[in-house]
mmCIF file of C-alpha atoms in Angstrom:
data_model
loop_
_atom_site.group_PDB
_atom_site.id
_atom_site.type_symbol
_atom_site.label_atom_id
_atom_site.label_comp_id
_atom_site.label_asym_id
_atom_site.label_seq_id
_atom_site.Cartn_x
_atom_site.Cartn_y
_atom_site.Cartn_z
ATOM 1 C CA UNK G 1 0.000 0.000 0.000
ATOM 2 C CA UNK G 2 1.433 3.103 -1.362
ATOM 3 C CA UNK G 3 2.679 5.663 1.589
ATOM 4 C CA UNK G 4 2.151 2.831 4.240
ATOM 5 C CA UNK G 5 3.816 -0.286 3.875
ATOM 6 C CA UNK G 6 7.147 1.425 4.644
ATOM 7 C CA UNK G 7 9.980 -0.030 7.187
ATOM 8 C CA UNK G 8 8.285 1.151 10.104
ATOM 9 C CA UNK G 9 4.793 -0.217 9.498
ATOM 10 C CA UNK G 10 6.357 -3.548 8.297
ATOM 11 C CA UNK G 11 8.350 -3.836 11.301
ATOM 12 C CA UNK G 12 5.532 -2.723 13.318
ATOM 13 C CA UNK G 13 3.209 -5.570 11.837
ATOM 14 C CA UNK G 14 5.594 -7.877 13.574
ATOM 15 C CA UNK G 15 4.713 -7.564 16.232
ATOM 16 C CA UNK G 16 1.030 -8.323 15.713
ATOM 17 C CA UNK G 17 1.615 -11.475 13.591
ATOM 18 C CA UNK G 18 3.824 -11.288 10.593
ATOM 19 C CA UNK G 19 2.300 -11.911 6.898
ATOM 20 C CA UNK G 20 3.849 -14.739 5.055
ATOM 21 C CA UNK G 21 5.847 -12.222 2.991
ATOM 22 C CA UNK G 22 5.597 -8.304 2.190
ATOM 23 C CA UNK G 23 5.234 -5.910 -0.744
ATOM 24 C CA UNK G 24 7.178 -2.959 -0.668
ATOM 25 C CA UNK G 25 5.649 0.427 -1.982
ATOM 26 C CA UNK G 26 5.991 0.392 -5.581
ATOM 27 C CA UNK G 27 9.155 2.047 -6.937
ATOM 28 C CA UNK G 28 8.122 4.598 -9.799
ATOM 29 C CA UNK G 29 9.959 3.469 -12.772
ATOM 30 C CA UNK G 30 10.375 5.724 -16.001
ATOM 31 C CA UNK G 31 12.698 7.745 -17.958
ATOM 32 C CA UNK G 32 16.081 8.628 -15.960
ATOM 33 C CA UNK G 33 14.250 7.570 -12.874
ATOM 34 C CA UNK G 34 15.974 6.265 -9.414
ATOM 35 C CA UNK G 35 15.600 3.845 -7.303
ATOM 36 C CA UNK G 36 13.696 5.311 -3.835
ATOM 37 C CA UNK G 37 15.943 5.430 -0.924
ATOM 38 C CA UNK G 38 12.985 5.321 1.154
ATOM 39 C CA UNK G 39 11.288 2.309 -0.055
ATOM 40 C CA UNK G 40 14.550 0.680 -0.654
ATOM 41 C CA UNK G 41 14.825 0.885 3.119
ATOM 42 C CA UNK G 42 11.457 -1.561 3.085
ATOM 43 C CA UNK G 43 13.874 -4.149 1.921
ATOM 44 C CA UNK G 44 17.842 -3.553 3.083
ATOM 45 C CA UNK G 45 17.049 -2.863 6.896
ATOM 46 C CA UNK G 46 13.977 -5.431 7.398
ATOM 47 C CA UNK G 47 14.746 -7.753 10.388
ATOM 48 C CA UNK G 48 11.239 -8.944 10.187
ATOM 49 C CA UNK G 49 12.359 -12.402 8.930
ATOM 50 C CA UNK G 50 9.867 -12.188 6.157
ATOM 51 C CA UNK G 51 10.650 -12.542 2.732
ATOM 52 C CA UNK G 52 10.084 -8.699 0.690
ATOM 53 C CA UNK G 53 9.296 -8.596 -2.841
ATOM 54 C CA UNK G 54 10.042 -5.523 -4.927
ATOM 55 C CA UNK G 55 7.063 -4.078 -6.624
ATOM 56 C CA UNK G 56 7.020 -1.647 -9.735
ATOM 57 C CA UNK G 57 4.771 0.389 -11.771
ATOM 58 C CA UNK G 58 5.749 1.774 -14.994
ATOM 59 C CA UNK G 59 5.225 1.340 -18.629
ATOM 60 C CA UNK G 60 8.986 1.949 -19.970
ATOM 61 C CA UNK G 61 10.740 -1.256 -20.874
ATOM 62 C CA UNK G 62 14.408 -0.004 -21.118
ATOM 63 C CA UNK G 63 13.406 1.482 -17.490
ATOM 64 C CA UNK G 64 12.042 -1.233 -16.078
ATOM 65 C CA UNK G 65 14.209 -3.328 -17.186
ATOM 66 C CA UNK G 66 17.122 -0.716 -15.811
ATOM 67 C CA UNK G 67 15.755 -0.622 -12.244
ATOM 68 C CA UNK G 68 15.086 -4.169 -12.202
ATOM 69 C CA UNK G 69 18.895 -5.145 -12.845
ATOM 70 C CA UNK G 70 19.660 -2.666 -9.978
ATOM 71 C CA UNK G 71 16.901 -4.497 -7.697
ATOM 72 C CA UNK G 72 18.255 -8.061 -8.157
ATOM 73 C CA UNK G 73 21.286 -6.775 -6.322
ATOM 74 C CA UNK G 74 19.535 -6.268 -3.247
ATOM 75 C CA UNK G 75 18.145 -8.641 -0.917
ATOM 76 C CA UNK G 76 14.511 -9.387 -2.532
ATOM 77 C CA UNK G 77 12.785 -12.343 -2.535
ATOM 78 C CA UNK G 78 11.598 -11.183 -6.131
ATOM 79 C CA UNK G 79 9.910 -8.642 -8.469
ATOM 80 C CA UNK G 80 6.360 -7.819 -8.492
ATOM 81 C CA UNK G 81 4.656 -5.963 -11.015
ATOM 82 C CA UNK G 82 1.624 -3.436 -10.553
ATOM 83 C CA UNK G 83 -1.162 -3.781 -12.815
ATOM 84 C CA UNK G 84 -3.519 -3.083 -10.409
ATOM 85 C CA UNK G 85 -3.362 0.283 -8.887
ATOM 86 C CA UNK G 86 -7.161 1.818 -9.297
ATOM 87 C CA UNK G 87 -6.223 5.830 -8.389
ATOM 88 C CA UNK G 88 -6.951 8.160 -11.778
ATOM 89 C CA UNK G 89 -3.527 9.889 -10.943
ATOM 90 C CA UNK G 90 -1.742 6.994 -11.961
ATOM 91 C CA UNK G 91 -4.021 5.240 -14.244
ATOM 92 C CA UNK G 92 -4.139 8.190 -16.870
ATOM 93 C CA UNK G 93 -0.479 7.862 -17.014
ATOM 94 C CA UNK G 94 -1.212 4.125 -18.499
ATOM 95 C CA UNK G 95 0.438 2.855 -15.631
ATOM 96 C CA UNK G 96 -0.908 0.431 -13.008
ATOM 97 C CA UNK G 97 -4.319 -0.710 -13.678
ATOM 98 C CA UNK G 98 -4.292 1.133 -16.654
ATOM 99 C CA UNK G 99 -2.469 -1.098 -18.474
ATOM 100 C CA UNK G 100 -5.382 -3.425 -18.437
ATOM 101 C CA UNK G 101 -6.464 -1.406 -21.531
ATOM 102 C CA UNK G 102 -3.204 -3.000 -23.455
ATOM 103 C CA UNK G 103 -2.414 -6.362 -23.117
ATOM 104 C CA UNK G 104 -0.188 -6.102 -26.368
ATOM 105 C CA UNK G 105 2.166 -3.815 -24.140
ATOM 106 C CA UNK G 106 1.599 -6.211 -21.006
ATOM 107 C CA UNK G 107 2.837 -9.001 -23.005
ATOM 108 C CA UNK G 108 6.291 -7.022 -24.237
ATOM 109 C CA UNK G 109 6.438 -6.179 -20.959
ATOM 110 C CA UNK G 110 6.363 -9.915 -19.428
ATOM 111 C CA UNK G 111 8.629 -10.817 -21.984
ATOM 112 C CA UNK G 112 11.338 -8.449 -20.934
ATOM 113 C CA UNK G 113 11.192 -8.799 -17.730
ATOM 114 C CA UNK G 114 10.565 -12.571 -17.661
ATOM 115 C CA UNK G 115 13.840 -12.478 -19.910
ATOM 116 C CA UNK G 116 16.004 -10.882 -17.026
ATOM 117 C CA UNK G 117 14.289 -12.209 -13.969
ATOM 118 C CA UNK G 118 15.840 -15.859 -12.937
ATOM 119 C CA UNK G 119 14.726 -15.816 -9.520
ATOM 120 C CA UNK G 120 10.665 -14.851 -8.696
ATOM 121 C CA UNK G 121 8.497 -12.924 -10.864
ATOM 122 C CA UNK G 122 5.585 -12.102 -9.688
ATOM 123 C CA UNK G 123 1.927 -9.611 -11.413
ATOM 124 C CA UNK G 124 -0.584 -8.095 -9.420
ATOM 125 C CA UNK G 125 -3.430 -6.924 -11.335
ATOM 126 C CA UNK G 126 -7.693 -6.835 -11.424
ATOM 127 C CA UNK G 127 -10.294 -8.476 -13.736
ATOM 128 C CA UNK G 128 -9.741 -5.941 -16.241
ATOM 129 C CA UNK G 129 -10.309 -1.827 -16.519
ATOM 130 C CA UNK G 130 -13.388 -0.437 -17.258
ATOM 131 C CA UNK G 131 -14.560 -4.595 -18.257
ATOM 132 C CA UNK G 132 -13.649 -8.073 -18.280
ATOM 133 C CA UNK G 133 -13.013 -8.423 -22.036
ATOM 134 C CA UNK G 134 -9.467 -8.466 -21.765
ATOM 135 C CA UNK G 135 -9.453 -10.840 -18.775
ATOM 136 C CA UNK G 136 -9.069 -14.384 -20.733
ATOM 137 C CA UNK G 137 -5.969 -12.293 -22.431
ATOM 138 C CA UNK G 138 -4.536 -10.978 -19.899
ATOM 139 C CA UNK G 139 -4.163 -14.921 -17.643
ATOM 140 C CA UNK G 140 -3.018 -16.504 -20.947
ATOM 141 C CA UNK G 141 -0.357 -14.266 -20.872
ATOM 142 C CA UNK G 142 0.484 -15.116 -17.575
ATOM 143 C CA UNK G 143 0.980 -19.200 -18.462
ATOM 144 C CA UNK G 144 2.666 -17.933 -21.576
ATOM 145 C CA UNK G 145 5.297 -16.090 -19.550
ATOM 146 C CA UNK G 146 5.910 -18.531 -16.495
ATOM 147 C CA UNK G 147 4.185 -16.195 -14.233
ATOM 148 C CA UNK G 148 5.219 -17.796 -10.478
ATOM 149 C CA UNK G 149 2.694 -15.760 -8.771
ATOM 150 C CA UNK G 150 -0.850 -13.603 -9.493
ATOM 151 C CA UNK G 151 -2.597 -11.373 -7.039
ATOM 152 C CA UNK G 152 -5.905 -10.541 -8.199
ATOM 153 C CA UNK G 153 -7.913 -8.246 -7.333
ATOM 154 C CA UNK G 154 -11.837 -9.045 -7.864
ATOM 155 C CA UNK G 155 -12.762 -5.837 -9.426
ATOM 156 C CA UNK G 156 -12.301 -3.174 -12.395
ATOM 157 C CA UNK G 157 -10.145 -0.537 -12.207
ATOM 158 C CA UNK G 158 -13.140 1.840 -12.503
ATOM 159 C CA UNK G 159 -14.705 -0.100 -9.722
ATOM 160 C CA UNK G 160 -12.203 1.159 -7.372
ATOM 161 C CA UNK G 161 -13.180 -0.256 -3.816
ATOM 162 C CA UNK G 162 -16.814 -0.025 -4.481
ATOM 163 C CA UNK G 163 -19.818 -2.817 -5.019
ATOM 164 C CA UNK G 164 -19.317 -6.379 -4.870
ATOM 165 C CA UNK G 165 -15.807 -8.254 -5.498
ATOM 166 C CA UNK G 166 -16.123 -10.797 -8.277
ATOM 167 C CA UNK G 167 -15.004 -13.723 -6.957
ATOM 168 C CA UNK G 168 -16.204 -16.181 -9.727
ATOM 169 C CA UNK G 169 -13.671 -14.131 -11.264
ATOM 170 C CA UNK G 170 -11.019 -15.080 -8.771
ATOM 171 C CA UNK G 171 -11.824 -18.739 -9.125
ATOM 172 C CA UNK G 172 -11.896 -18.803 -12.999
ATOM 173 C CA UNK G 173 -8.005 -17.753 -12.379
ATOM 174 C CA UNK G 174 -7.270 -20.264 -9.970
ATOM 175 C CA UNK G 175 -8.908 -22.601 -12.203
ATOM 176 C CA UNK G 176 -6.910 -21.504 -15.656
ATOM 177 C CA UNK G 177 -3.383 -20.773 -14.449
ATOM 178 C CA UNK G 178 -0.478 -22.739 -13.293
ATOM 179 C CA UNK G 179 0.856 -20.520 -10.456
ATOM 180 C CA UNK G 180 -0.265 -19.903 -7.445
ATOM 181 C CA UNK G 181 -3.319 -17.429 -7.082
ATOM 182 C CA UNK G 182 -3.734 -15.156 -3.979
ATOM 183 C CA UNK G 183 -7.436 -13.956 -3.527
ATOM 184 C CA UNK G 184 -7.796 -9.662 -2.958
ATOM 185 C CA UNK G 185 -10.890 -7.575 -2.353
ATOM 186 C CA UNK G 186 -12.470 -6.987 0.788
ATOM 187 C CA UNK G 187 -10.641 -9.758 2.964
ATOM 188 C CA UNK G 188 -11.984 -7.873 6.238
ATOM 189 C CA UNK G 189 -11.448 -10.599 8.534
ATOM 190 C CA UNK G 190 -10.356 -13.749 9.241
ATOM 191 C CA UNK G 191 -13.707 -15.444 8.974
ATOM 192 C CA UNK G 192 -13.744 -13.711 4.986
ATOM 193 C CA UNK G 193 -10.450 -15.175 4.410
ATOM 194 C CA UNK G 194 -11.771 -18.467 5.441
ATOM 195 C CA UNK G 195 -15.113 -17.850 2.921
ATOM 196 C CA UNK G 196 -13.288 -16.447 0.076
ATOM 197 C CA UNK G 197 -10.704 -19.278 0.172
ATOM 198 C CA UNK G 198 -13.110 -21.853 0.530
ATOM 199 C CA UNK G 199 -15.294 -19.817 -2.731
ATOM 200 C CA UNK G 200 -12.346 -18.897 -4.787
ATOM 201 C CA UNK G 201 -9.905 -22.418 -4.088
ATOM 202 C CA UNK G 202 -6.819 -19.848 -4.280
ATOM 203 C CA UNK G 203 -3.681 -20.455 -2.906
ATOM 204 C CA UNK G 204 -4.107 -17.620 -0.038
ATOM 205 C CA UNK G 205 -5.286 -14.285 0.118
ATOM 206 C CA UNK G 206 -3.351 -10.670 -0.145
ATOM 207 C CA UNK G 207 -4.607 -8.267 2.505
ATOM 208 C CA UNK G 208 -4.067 -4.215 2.286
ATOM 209 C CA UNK G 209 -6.365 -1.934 3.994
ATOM 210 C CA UNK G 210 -7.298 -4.627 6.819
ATOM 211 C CA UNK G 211 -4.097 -4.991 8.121
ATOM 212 C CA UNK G 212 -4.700 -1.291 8.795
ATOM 213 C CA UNK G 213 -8.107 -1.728 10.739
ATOM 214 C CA UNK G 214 -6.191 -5.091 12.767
ATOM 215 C CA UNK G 215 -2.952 -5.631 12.512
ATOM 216 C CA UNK G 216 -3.918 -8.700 14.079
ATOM 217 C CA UNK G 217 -5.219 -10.422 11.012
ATOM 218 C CA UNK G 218 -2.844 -12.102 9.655
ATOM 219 C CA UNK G 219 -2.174 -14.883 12.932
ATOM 220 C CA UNK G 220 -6.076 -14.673 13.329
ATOM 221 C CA UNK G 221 -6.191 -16.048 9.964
ATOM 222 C CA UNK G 222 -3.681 -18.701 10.739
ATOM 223 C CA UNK G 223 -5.155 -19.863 14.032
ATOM 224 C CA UNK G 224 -8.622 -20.375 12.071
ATOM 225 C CA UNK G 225 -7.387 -22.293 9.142
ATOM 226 C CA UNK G 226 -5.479 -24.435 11.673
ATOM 227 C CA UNK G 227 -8.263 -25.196 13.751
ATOM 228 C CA UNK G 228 -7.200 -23.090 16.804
ATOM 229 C CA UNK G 229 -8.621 -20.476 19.128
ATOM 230 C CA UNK G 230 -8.934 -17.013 17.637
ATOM 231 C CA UNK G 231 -7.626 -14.222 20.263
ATOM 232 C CA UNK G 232 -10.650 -11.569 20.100
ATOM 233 C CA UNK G 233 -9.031 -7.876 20.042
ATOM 234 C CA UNK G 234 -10.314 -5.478 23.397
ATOM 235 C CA UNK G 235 -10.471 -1.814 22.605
ATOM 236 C CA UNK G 236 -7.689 -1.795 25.198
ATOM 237 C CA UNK G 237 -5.509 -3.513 22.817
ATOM 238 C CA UNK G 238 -6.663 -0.866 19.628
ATOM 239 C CA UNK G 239 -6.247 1.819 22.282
ATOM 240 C CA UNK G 240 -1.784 0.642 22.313
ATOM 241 C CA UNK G 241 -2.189 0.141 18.819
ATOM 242 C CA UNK G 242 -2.646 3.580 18.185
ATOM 243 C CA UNK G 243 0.145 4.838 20.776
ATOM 244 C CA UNK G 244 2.312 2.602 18.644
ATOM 245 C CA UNK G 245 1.447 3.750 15.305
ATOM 246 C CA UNK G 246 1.513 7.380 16.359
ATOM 247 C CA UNK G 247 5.508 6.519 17.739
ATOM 248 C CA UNK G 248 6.472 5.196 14.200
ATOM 249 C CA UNK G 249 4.582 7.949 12.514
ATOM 250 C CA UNK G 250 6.242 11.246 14.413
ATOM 251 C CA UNK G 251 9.274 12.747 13.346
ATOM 252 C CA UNK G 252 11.099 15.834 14.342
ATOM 253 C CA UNK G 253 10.563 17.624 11.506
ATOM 254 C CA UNK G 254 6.476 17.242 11.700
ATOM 255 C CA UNK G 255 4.707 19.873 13.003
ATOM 256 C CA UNK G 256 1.963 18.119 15.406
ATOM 257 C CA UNK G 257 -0.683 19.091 13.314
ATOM 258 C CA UNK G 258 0.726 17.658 10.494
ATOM 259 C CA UNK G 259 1.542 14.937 12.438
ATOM 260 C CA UNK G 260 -1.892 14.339 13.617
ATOM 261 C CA UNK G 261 -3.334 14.525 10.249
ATOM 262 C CA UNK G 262 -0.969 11.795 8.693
ATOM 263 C CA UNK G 263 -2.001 9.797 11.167
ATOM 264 C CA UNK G 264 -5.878 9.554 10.059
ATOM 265 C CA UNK G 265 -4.924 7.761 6.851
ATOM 266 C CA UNK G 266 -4.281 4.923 9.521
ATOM 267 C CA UNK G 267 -7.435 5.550 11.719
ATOM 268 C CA UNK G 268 -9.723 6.286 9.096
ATOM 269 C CA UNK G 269 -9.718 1.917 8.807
ATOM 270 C CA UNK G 270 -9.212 1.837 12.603
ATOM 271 C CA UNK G 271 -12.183 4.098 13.307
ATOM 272 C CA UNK G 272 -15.220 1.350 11.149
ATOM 273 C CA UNK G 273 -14.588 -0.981 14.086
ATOM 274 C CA UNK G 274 -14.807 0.670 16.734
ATOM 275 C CA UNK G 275 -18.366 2.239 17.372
ATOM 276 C CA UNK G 276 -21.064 0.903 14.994
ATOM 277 C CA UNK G 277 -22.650 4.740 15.372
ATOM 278 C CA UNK G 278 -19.425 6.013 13.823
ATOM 279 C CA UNK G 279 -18.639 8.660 16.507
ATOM 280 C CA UNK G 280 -15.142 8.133 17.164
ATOM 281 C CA UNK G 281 -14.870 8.260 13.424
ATOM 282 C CA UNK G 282 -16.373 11.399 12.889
ATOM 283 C CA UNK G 283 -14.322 12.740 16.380
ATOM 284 C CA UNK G 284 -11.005 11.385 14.757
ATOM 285 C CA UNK G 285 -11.291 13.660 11.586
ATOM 286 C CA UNK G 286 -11.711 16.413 13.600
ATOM 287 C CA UNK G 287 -9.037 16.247 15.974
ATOM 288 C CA UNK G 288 -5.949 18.836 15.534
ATOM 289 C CA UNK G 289 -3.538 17.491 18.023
ATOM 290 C CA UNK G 290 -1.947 14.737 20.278
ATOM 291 C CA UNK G 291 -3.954 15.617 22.930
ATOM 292 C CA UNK G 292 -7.063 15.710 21.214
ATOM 293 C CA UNK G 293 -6.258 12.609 19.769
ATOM 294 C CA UNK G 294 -5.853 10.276 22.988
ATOM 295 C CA UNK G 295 -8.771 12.441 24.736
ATOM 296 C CA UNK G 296 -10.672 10.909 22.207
ATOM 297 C CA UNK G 297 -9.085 7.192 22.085
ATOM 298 C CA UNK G 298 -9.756 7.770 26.591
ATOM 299 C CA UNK G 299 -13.371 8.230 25.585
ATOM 300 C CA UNK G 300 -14.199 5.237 23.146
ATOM 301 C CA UNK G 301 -11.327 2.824 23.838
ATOM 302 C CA UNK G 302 -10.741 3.071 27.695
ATOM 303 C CA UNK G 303 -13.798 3.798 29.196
ATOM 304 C CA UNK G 304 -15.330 -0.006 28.164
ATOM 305 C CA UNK G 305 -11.714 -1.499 26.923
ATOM 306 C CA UNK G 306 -12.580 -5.142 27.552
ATOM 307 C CA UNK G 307 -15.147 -4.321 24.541
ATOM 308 C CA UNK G 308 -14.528 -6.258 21.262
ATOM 309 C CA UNK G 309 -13.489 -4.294 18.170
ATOM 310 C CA UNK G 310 -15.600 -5.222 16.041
ATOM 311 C CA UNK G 311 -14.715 -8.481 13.432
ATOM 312 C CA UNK G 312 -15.686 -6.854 10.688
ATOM 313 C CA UNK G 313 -15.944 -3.078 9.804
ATOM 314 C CA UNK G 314 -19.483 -1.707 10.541
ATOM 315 C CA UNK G 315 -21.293 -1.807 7.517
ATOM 316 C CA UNK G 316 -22.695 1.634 7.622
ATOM 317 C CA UNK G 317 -18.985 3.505 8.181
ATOM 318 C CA UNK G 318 -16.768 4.226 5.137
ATOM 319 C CA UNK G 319 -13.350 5.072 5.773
ATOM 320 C CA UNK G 320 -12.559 6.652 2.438
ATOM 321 C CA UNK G 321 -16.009 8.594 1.252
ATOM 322 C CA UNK G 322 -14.480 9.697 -1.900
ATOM 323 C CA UNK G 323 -13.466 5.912 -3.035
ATOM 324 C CA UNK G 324 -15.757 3.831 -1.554
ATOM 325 C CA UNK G 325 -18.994 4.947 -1.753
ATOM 326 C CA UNK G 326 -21.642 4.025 -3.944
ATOM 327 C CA UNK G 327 -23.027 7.171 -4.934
#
């Protein structure tokens, strides 16, 4: 997730119960471009024990192709590619998911890369752009090209994070190609995972914005599929949660405001699982400072904080109006 799967939330997750493996923040990858010192951090300083793969978004062959070379230098477990990425700002640059226009340029793509890659190459992508006719296409090309692994998102680009997630969709993948397929779309909890694995037969699932809302997710997920108890998260335990995230988040050259209001990109997911009336969601966006902040957090997290969060975000609470609403 772009501008929060860095080092420190990676390291942070860690704590909480590691993912199999992580994604760094895609490196942007076009003419004269460099490799990100920041994101390159993701992968050169991550004691996590996890395996990181190296994702990239960019259309430029000679480029990607460039950047890659420099990548396989570095410690990765391999290189993913981002044909998924839903925001207009990147999409109208026919980058991302808007590639899914041009599977003649995906394919020269996957040949060039496939060509230089010996190790792990790996495509993350969705069902298509504004339809599924290029879908077939688009997962012949990754048999065609040895593709060792394909996260799919169940939707259209210009579905964004809205509406239903085709997962028929997700299942005629794992049913047509020869690598491994990891399930995304609205895995909210582990009790989804369980359901769309069990609906989809893929491989595993690829969570983003729900490892925001519970970092917990990820060993939740592996006590269920093993058969074990499920630890059920207290408000208590959201309430450190958030002291922790706002310790990896501060710097010294953040003004506290500033500070405060980086930190909602975090509790806006936090916030649907807290109160099913929304109010510490609606409190959050308001607040201006630390203070403010944990006055809040004292209000709805400590004053009942043996109180469940909630397993699933509260249907009627959005944490991003502007993408996920269905207006």
């Amino acid at each position: 997730m772009q501008d929060v799967t860095d080092l420190a939330f990676m390291q942070m997750l860690s704590e909480y119960g590691c993912p199999d493996y992580y994604v760094t923040e895609y490196f942007r990858v076009y003419a004269n471009s460099n490799i990100d010192k920041k994101i390159l951090r993701s992968i050169t300083h991550n004691n996590t024990g996890r395996p990181v793969f190296a994702q990239l978004i960019g259309e430029s062959i000679p480029d990607l192709l460039r950047i890659t070379k420099q990548l396989i230098g570095y410690p990765i477990a391999g290189i993913d590619l981002n044909l998924g990425c839903p925001a207009p700002r990147v999409y109208r640059k026919n980058v991302g998911g808007g590639l899914l226009r041009e599977p003649d340029t995906i394919e020269r793509i996957f040949a060039a890369l496939r060509s230089q890659i010996s190790g792990l190459f790996t495509v993350k992508m969705r069902v298509g752009f504004d339809s599924t006719t290029n879908f077939d296409r688009l997962l012949q090309l990754i048999n065609q090209y040895q593709i060792d692994l394909l996260s799919l998102h169940g939707r259209t680009v210009k579905e964004l994070y809205r509406g239903e997630v085709h997962y028929d969709l997700i299942r005629h993948a794992v049913q047509t190609v020869n690598c491994p397929v990891l399930a995304n779309g609205n895995i909210t909890s582990y009790l989804k995972a369980e359901a769309v694995l069990q609906e989809t037969g893929a491989a595993g699932v690829m969570i983003g914005r729900a490892a925001i809302r519970n970092p917990w997710i990820f060993q939740q997920i592996r006590d269920r599929l093993a058969g074990q108890p499920v630890r059920a998260i207290a408000l208590s335990d959201v309430y450190h949660y958030i002291q922790h995230l706002h310790a990896i988040t501060c710097q010294d050259t953040l003004r506290e405001k500033s500070h405060i209001n980086s930190l909602k990109k975090f509790l806006n997911f936090i916030g649907t699982g807290i109160d099913p009336e929304g109010q510490f969601l609606a409190g959050m966006r308001l607040v201006q400072s630390k203070q403010e902040l944990f006055e809040l957090c004292d209000r709805y997290l400590l004053e009942h904080p043996d109180r469940p969060l909630a397993i699933e975000p509260y249907e009627n609470l959005i944490a991003r109006p502007s993408c996920e609403s269905n207006a």
